Every structure is written in structure tokens, then in C-alpha cells.
Coordinates of C-alpha atoms in Angstrom, one line a residue:
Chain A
X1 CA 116.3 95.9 107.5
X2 CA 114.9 98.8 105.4
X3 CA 115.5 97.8 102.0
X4 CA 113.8 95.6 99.7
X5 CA 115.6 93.1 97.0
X6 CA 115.0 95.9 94.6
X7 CA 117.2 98.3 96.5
X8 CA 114.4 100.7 97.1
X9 CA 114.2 101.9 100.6
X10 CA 111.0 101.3 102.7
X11 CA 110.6 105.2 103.3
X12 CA 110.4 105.3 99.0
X13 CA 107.7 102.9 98.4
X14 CA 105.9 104.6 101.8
X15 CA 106.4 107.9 99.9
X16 CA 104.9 106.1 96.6
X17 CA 102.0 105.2 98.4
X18 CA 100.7 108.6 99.9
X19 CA 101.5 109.8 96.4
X20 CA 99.5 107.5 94.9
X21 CA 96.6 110.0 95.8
X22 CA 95.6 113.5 94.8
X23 CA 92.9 115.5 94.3
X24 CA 90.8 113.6 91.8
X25 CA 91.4 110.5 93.3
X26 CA 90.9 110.9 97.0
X27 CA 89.7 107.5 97.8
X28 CA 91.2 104.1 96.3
X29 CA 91.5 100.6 96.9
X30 CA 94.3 99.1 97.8
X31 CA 94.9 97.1 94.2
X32 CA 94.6 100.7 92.5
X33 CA 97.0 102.2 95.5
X34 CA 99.6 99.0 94.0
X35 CA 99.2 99.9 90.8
X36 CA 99.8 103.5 91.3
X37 CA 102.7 103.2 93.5
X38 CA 103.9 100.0 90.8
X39 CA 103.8 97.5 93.8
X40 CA 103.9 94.0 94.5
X41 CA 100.4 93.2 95.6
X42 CA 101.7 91.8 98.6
X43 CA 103.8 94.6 99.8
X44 CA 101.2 97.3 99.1
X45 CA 98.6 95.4 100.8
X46 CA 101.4 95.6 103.9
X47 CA 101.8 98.8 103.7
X48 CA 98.7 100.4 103.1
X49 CA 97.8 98.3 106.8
X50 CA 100.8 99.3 108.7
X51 CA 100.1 103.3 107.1
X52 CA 96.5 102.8 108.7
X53 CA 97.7 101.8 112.3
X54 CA 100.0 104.7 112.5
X55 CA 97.1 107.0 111.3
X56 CA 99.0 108.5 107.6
X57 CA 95.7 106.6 106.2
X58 CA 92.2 105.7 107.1
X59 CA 89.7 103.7 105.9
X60 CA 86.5 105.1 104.3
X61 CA 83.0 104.5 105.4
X62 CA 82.9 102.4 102.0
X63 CA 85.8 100.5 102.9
X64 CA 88.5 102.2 100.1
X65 CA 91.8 104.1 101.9
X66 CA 92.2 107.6 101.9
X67 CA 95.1 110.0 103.1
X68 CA 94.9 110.3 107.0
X69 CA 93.9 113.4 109.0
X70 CA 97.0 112.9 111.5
X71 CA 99.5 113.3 107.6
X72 CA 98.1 116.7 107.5
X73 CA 97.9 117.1 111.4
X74 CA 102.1 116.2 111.0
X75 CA 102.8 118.2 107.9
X76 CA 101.1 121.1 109.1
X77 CA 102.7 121.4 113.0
X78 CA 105.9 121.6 111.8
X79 CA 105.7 123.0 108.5
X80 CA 107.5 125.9 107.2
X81 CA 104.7 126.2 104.5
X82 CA 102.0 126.9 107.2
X83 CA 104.5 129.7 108.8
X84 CA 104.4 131.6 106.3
X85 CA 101.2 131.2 104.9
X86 CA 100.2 132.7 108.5
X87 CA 101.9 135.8 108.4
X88 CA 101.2 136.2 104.6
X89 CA 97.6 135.6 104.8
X90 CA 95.8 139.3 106.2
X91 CA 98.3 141.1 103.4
X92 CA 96.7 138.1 101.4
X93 CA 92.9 138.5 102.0
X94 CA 93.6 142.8 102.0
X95 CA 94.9 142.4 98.0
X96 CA 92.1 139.7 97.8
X97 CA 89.4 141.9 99.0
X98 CA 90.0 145.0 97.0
X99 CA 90.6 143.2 94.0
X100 CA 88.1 139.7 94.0
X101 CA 90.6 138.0 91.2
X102 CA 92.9 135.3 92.6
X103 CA 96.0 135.8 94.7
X104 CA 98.8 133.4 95.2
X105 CA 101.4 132.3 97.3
X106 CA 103.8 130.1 95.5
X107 CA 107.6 128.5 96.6
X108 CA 110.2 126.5 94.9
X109 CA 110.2 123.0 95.3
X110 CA 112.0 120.6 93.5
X111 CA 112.2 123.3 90.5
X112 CA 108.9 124.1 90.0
X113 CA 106.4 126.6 91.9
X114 CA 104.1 125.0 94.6
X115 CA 101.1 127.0 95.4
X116 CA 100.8 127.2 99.6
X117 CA 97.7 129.4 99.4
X118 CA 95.2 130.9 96.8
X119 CA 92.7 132.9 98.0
X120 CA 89.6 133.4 94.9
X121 CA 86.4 135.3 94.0
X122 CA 83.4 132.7 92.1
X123 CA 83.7 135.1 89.6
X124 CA 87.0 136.0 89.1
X125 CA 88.7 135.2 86.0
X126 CA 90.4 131.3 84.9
X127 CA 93.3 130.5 86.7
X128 CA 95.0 127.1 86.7
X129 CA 96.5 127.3 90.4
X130 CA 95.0 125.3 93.0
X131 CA 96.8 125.3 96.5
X132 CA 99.7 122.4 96.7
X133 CA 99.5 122.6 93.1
X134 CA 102.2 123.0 91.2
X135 CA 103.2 125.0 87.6
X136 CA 106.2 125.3 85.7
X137 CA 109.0 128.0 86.5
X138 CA 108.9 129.9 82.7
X139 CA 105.3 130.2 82.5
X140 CA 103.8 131.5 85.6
X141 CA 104.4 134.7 86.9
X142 CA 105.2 133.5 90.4
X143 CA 107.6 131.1 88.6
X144 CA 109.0 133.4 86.9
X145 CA 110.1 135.5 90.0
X146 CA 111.5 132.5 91.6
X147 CA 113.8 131.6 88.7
X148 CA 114.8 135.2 88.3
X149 CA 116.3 135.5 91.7
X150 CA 117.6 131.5 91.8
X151 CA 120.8 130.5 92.0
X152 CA 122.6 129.9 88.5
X153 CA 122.9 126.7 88.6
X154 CA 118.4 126.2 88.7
X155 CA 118.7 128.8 86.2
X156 CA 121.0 126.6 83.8
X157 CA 118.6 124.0 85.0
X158 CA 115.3 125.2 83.5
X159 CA 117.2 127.1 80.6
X160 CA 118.6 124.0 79.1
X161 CA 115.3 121.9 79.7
X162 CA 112.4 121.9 77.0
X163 CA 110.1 124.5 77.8
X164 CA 106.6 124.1 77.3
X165 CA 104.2 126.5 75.6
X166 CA 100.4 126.6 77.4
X167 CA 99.9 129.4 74.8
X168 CA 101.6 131.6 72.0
X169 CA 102.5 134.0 74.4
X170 CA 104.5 131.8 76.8
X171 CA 108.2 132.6 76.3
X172 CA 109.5 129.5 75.5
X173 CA 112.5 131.0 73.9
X174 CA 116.0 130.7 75.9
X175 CA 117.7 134.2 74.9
X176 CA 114.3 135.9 75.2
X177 CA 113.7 134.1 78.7
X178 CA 117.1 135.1 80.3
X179 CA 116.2 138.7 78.9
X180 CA 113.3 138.7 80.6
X181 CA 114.9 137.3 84.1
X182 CA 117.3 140.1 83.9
X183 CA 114.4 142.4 83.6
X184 CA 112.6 141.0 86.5
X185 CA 115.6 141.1 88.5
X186 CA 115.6 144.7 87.7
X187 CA 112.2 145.8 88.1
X188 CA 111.5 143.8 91.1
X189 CA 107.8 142.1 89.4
X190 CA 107.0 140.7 86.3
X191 CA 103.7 141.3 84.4
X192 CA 103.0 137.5 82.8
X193 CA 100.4 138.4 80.1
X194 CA 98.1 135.5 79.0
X195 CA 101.1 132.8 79.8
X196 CA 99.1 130.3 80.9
X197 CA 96.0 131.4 79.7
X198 CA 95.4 133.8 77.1
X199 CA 92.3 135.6 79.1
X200 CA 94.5 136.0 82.2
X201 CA 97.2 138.5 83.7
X202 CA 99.5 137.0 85.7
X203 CA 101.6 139.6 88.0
X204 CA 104.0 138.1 91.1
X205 CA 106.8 139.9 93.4
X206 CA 109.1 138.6 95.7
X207 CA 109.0 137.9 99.3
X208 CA 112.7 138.0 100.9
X209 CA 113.5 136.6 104.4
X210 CA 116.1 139.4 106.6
X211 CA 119.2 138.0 104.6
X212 CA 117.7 139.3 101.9
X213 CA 117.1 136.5 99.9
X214 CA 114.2 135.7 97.7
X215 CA 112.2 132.9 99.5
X216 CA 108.7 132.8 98.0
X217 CA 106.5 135.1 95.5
X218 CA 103.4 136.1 96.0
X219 CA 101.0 137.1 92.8
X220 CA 97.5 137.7 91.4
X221 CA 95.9 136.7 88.7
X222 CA 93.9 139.3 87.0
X223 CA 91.6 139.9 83.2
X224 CA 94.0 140.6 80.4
X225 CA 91.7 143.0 79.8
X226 CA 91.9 145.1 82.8
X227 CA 94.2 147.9 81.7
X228 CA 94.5 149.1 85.4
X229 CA 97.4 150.0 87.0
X230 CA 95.8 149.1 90.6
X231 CA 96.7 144.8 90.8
X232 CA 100.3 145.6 90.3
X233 CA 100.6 148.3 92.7
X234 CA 98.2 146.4 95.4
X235 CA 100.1 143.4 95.2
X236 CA 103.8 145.2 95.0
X237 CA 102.7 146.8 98.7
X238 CA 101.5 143.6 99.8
X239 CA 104.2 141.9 99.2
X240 CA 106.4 144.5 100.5
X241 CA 104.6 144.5 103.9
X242 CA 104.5 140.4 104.2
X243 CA 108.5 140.9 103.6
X244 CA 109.0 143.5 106.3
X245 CA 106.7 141.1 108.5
X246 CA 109.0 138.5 107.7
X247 CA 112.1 140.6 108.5
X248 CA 110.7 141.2 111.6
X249 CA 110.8 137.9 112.3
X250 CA 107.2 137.3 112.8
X251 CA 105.9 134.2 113.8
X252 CA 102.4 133.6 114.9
X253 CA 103.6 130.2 116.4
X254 CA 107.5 130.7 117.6
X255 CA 106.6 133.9 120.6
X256 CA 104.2 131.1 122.2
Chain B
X1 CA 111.6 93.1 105.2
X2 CA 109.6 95.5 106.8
X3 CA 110.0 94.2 110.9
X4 CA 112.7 95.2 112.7
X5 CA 113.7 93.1 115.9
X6 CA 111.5 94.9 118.3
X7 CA 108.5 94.0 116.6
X8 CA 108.1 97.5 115.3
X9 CA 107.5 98.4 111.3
X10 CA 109.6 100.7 109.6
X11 CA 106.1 102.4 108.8
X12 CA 105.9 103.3 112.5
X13 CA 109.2 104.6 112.9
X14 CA 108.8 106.9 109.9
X15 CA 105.7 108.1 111.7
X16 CA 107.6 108.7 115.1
X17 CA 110.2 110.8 113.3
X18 CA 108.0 113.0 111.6
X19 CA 106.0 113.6 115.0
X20 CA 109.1 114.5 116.3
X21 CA 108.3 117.6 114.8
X22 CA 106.3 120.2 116.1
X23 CA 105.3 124.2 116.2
X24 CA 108.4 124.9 118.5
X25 CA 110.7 122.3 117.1
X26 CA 110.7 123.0 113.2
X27 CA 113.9 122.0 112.9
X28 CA 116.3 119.6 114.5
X29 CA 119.6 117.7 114.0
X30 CA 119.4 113.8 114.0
X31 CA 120.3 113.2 117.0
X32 CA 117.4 115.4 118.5
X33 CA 114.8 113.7 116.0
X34 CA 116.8 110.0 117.5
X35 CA 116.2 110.9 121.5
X36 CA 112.4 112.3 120.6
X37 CA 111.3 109.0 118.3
X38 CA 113.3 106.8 120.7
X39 CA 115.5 105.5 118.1
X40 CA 119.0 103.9 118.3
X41 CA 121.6 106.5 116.8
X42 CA 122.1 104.1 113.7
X43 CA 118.3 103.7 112.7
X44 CA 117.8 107.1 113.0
X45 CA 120.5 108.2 110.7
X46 CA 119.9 106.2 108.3
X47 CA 115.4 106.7 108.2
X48 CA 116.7 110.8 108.3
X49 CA 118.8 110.0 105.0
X50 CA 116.0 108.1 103.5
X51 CA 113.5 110.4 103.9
X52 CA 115.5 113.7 103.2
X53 CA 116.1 111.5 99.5
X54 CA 112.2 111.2 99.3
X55 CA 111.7 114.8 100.3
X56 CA 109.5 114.0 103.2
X57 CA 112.4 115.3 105.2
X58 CA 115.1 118.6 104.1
X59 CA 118.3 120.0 105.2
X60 CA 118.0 123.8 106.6
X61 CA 120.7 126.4 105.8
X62 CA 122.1 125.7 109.4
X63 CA 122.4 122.0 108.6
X64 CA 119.8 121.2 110.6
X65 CA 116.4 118.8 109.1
X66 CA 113.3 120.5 109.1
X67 CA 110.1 118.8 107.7
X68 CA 110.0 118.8 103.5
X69 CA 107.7 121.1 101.9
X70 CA 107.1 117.6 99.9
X71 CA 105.6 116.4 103.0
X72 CA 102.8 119.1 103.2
X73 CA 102.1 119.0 99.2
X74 CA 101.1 115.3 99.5
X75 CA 98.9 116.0 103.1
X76 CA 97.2 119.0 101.3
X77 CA 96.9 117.3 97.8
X78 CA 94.3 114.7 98.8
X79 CA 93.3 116.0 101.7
X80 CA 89.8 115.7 102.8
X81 CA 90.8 118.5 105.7
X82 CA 92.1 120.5 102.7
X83 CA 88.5 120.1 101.1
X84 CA 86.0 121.1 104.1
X85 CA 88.4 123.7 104.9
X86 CA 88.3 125.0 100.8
X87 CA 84.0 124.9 101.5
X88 CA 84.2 126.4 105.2
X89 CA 86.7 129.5 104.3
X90 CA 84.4 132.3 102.8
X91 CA 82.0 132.0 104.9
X92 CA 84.7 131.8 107.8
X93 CA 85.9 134.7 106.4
X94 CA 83.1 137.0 106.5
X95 CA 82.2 135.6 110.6
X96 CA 85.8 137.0 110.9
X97 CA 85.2 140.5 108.9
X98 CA 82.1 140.8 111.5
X99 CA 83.4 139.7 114.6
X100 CA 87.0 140.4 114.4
X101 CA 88.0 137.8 116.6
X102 CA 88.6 134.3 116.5
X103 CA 86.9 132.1 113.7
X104 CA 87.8 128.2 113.7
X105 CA 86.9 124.6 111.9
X106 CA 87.6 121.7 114.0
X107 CA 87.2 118.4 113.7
X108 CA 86.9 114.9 115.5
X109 CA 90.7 113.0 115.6
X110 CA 91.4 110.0 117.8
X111 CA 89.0 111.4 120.4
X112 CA 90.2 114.9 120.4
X113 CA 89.2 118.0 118.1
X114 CA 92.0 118.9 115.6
X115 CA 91.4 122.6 114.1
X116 CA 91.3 122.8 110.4
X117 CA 91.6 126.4 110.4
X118 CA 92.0 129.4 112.3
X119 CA 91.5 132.8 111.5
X120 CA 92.8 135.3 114.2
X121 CA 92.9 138.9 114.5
X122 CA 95.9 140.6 116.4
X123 CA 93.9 142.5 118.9
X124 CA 91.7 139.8 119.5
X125 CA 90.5 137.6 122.6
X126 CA 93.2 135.2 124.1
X127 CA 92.9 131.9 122.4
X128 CA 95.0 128.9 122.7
X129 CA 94.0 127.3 119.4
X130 CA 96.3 127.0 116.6
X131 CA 96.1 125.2 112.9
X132 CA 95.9 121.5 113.3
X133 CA 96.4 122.2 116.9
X134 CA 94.0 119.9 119.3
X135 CA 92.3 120.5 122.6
X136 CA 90.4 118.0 124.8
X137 CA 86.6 117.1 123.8
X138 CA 85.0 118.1 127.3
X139 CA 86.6 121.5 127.3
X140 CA 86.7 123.5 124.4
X141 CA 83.2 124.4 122.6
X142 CA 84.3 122.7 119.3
X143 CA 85.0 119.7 121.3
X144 CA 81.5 119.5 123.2
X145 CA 79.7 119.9 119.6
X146 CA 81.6 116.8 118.1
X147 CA 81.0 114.8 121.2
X148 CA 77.3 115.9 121.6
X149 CA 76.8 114.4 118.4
X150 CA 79.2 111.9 118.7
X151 CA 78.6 108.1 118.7
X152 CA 77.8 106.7 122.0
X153 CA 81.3 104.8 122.5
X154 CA 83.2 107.9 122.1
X155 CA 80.9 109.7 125.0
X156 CA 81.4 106.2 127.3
X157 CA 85.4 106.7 126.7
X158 CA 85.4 110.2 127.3
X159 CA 83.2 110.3 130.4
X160 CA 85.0 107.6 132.2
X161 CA 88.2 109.0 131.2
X162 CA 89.7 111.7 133.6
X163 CA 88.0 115.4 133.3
X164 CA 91.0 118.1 133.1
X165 CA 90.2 121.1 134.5
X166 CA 91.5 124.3 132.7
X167 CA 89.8 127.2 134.6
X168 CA 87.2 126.5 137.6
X169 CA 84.4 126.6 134.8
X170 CA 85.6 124.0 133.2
X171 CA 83.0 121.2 133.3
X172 CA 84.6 117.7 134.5
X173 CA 81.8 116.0 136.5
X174 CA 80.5 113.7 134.4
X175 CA 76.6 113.8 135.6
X176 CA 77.1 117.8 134.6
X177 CA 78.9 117.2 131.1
X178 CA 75.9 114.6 130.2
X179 CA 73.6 117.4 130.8
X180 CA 75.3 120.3 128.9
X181 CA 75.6 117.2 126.0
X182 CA 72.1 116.6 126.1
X183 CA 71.6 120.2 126.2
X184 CA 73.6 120.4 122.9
X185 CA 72.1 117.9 121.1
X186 CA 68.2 120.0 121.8
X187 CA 69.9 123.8 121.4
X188 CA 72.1 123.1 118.4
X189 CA 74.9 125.2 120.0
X190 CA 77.0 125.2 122.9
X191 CA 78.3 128.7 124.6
X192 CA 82.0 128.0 126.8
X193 CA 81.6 130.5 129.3
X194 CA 85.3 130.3 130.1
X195 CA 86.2 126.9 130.1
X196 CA 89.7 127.0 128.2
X197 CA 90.7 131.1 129.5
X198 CA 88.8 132.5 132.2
X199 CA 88.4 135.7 129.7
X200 CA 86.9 133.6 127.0
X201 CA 83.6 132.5 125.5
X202 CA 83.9 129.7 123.4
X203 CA 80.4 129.2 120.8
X204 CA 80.1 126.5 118.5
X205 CA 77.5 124.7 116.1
X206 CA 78.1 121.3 114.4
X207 CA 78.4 121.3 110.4
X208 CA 76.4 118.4 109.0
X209 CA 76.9 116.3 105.6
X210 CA 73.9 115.0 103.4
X211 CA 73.6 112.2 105.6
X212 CA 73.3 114.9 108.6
X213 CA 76.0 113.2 110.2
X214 CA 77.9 115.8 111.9
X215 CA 81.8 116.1 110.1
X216 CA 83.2 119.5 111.7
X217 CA 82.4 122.3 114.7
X218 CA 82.2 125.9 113.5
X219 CA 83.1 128.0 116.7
X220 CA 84.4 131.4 117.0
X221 CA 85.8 132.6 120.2
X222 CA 84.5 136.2 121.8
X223 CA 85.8 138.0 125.5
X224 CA 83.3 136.8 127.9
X225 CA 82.9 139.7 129.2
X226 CA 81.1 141.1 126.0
X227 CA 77.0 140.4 126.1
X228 CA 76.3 140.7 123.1
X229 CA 74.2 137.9 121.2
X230 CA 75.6 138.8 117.8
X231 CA 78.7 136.0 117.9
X232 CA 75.6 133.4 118.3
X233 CA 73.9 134.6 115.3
X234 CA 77.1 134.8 113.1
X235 CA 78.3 130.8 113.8
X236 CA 74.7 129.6 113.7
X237 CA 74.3 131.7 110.5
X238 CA 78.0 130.3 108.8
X239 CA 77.2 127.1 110.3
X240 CA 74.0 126.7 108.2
X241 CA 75.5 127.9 105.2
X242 CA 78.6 125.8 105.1
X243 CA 75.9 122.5 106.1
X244 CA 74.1 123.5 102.5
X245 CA 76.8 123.9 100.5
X246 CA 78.2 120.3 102.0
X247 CA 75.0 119.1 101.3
X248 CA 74.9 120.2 98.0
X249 CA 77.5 117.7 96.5
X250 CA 80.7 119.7 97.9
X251 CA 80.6 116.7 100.0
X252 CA 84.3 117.0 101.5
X253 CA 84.3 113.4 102.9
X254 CA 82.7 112.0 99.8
X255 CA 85.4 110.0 97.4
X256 CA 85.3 111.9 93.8

């Protein structure tokens, strides 16, 4: 019952549709979601009104289709994301408070970073992340942190890929990105200077779960300018104290 | 291609085995997610492989399915939630830095209020809300600001609806809750005294768009036992603030 002629599964063309929006295009007609999603007329039109009953979509006062409360409701509830975005958030707003830049949560998914939280200042310097965005594992300091403790086989991965350069500073060099994996593996942090944007700092640490292992990064964007010492300690202890939380097996949700 | 014998769309079942999901079931093996979306075995398998290939769905460690961070990136990434929430957080964040208690955005869903966002402090007040948890229009103060300013149809349905009663404060005579609505609707504010917890004083104001339609309920929850009329000041202070800057053309409902 659940494929099509083309062999595609109903759940991929549903999954094509709620992708077909993002955050400049929050509101679209059912023809654009079509085109987006690179669907028959007829089975968009289907499935944009079947996605409306159950609620992943609503209508707009001006009668275009945007996502649906109850798809964030659902991804939220269950979501590992929201887990530990909750116990990292006070260590989050503490580094955030004393140093009004940006500071970052970031995962892997699907080898890149995601962004699950990114607290800012109005005035704090340019910074590319926005949260649920994504960036590229070689050029963002929180990127770089996740590759560095990933398994080999994400590291051949991204090694043997072309690897973009957002500026002449991004290391876009194989040998002298594994050399500087290694070195992050060593030190335990990597300073990112003006990788994705000349003016900025980038500078991430790991967050391990209680086996250990290396399961987001959390980092702050800062001025190149700054020659202070204070972002990378304030973020180091941060992130030491979200991992011990973690350890602990903290859970605002799971003693309820 | 989409209808399966029962009348049902696969769109629906996709829903159902999401919502099988939830704070204290984050993961779950198929045959858990089967019995909870009342699905035959077969269908069940096979909509779990489907959307673990899409990454709506992943595989935990323990071999269990948990919901895909995928899932969450696409809820967040067009989000209108996401957006009000983006507006509503410094100034949430400096009711919290004040009151140090609870601070929360909620919003009208399917005639209950879903919270947006929560921010908590470990020593504070008991408070059953969580992030994109719900509670019942007539009893929590969020709830009474969205259906003070709610259309009339959504007042008729609630009011003829049966009244739980959380706490003997609670109000579920329907002559009593007109009168606190109408009360609402002149003050600008409700104050819970109890309602939800006996120990707990629920105060909210409703955030209003350009239109002055009201989108959301600012509320922060206080020990009832405390006299103090600062917590008043604080929400009706953030409230206002958060209503100009939506007004202003950070419009979170509006399409971009």
C-alpha cells in the first residue's frame, strides 16, 4: 500500500513535504510545496490535505500552508535534542551572560553539525549559526570537535570529500586537517580562528555521556580580536559541568 | 495509493507512530510503537523502516527506535513556535533572572495551551508545566488568558465541556469561569491562586500581534504563599515588551 509506481515510499514524499519549508519560506502554497518536494500536482495536493487533518500542517489566515504546531509539539516530547538542551541550558545562559557573544550547542547529524540552541547578544559579533541550522564539520569549531572524536570511518568520510573554504583561513587541506584533529583530540578544545568568518573566534569542547563518549560540543563565538584568555576557559568549565550533569544522569523530564 | 483498507491514510499512521512517543517513552522497540499506534505487526514494521530511512525515526545504541534528530530540525526550521519563542526569550530571561522561578510562553492548540518555553529554576515553586507540554484552558493561568481572548466558539466548547478539578480552587462552574473571563478581558491579567498546585500562583498576560489579536500567554508561576505584587509587575512589564517588538514587524505568525 505504501509505495508509489516510482518506488518512493509514502513516508519519503511526507518527509519531502515538511522539508519543503524552512526559515525564509514559512508559508507556501500548495503548487510551490509540489514544486519543492518535485511532486505530481495531484499527490501533493493529497498530501498537503491529509498532513493538515493530522495537524503536521495548518492553514494560514491567508489561506497558504505552513508547518503545524502539533510537528513541533511531537518532535519536541520525545526528543533527545530538547533533553539535552535542558540540562545544558543554565551552564549555557552562565557562559552567555559573562561573555554577551554567541554560544552554541551543536550535534552530529547526518555528518554535519546541527545547532540545538544558540543563545546571542544584539551586539555580539557575526555568526552564521542559527538554531536547527546546520554547518560543515572542517570549518566550524563545534564541527571540528565532533569529527575529532568520530568514528574513523565519518572521519574518512569528510577527509576524502571536497572541503569548502568560507575563508583563507579555513583548513581545507587533508594532512593539515587530520593534524589538527589529532591536536584537538589532544587538547580537548579547538580555537577556530576566523573559519567561517574572518572577524570571528570560534572555540567548542566536547560534551561526553557516562560511557565516555563524545556526544555533542558546545562552543562560543567570540571577536578575533579579543586576545583574552577568559571565552576559552569559561566555556571549557561549562562544558565540563553540562558533562558531569550529564554523567549524573540528569534529566529534567525522566525523575517525573 | 495512499488508503489502506480501513479507510485510514498512511499520513495518519505516520502521525500515530510518532505520537507514540512521548517524555517518558523516548525510545521504544516496534512492537511497543505497534500496540501504542494500534497498528498490525506488519504495518508497523515496515512505516518504522520507512521512516528510520527518512530520518524521521533512528536506531538507539540498545537497538531500540527513538525519534530522529531529523524530525526536530524540520519542526524547528520553519517553525512559527520556533519564531515567537526566538522574540519572547530575552525578555523571558530577564522575568526569570528577577523572579527566579518559573517563566513560560504558551500558546492556543486544539483547545488546549501548549507551552513554547519554560524556564525553571531548581529551587523553585512546584510546577507541572513542561516544553510543548499542555494543560487544560479553564485551569492553568496561560490557559484562562487564551480563552478570555479567545473566539466565542472556543469559550461555548469549553464551557459546556466537563470542568476538571485539580485542587478545590480550581474554577469549574461555568457561571464562575464566565466571570473570572470577563474579568480577564477588563484587568488584562489573570492571578491562579492555586488552581493547578495548591502551593502555586499561576499570573499571566496575553501577547498581542499588530492586529492585537492575542497569539501567546506570558505567565510565570510564584509560591502562593508569597504577597508580594512584584511577579505582576514583571509579566505585565515582559508581556508589553514582547507585544512591541511583535508589533514591530517580528511578526512570528506573519509568512516572510
Amino acid at each position: 500500500m505504501a509505495n508509489s509506481t516510482s518506488g518512493e515510499s509514502v513516508s519519503e514524499r511526507i518527509v519531502r513535504v515538511l522539508e519543503a519549508f524552512d526559515v525564509d519560506r514559512t508559508a507556501l502554497t500548495t503548487t510551490e510545496i509540489g514544486r519543492r518536494a518535485r511532486l505530481p500536482s495531484s499527490t501533493a495536493h493529497r498530501l498537503v490535505g491529509e498532513l493538515i487533518q493530522t495537524g503536521l500542517l495548518e492553514r494560514t489566515a491567508g489561506g497558504r500552508v505552513q508547518l503545524g504546531l502539533h510537528l513541533w509539539e511531537i518532535a519536541q516530547r520525545g526528543s533527545r535534542a530538547l533533553r539535552l538542551r535542558q540540562i545544558a541550558l543554565p551552564y549555557m545562559e552562565r557562559v552567555q551572560a559573562r561573555l554577551g557573544e554567541h554560544t552554541q550547542l551543536g550535534v552530529l547529524e547526518r555528518d554535519e553539525v546541527l545547532f540545538l540552541e544558540r543563545l546571542s547578544h544584539p551586539q555580539a559579533v557575526s555568526n552564521v549559526t542559527r538554531v536547527a541550522g546546520r554547518l560543515p564539520l572542517h570549518a566550524s569549531s563545534s564541527g571540528l570537535v565532533l569529527l575529532a572524536f568520530g568514528d574513523e570511518e565519518l572521519q574518512r568520510r569528510t577527509l576524502e570529500a571536497p572541503l569548502a573554504s568560507y575563508t583563507p583561513d579555513t583548513v581545507t587541506d587533508p594532512d593539515a586537517l587530520r593534524a589538527l584533529l589529532a591536536r584537538i583530540r589532544r587538547e580537548g578544545f579547538v580555537v577556530a580562528e576566523g573559519f567561517v568568518e574572518p572577524v570571528s573566534r570560534g572555540i567548542a569542547v566536547p560534551i561526553r555521556d557516562a560511557r565516555d563518549r563524545v556526544i555533542a560540543a558546545l562552543s562560543v563565538v567570540v571577536p578575533r580580536a579579543d586576545p583574552s584568555a577568559g571565552p576559552l576557559e569559561e566555556v571549557r568549565a561549562a562544558g565540563a559541568a553540562i558533562s558531569r550533569r550529564v554523567r549524573e544522569g540528569a534529566d529534567p523530564f525522566a525523575s517525573r
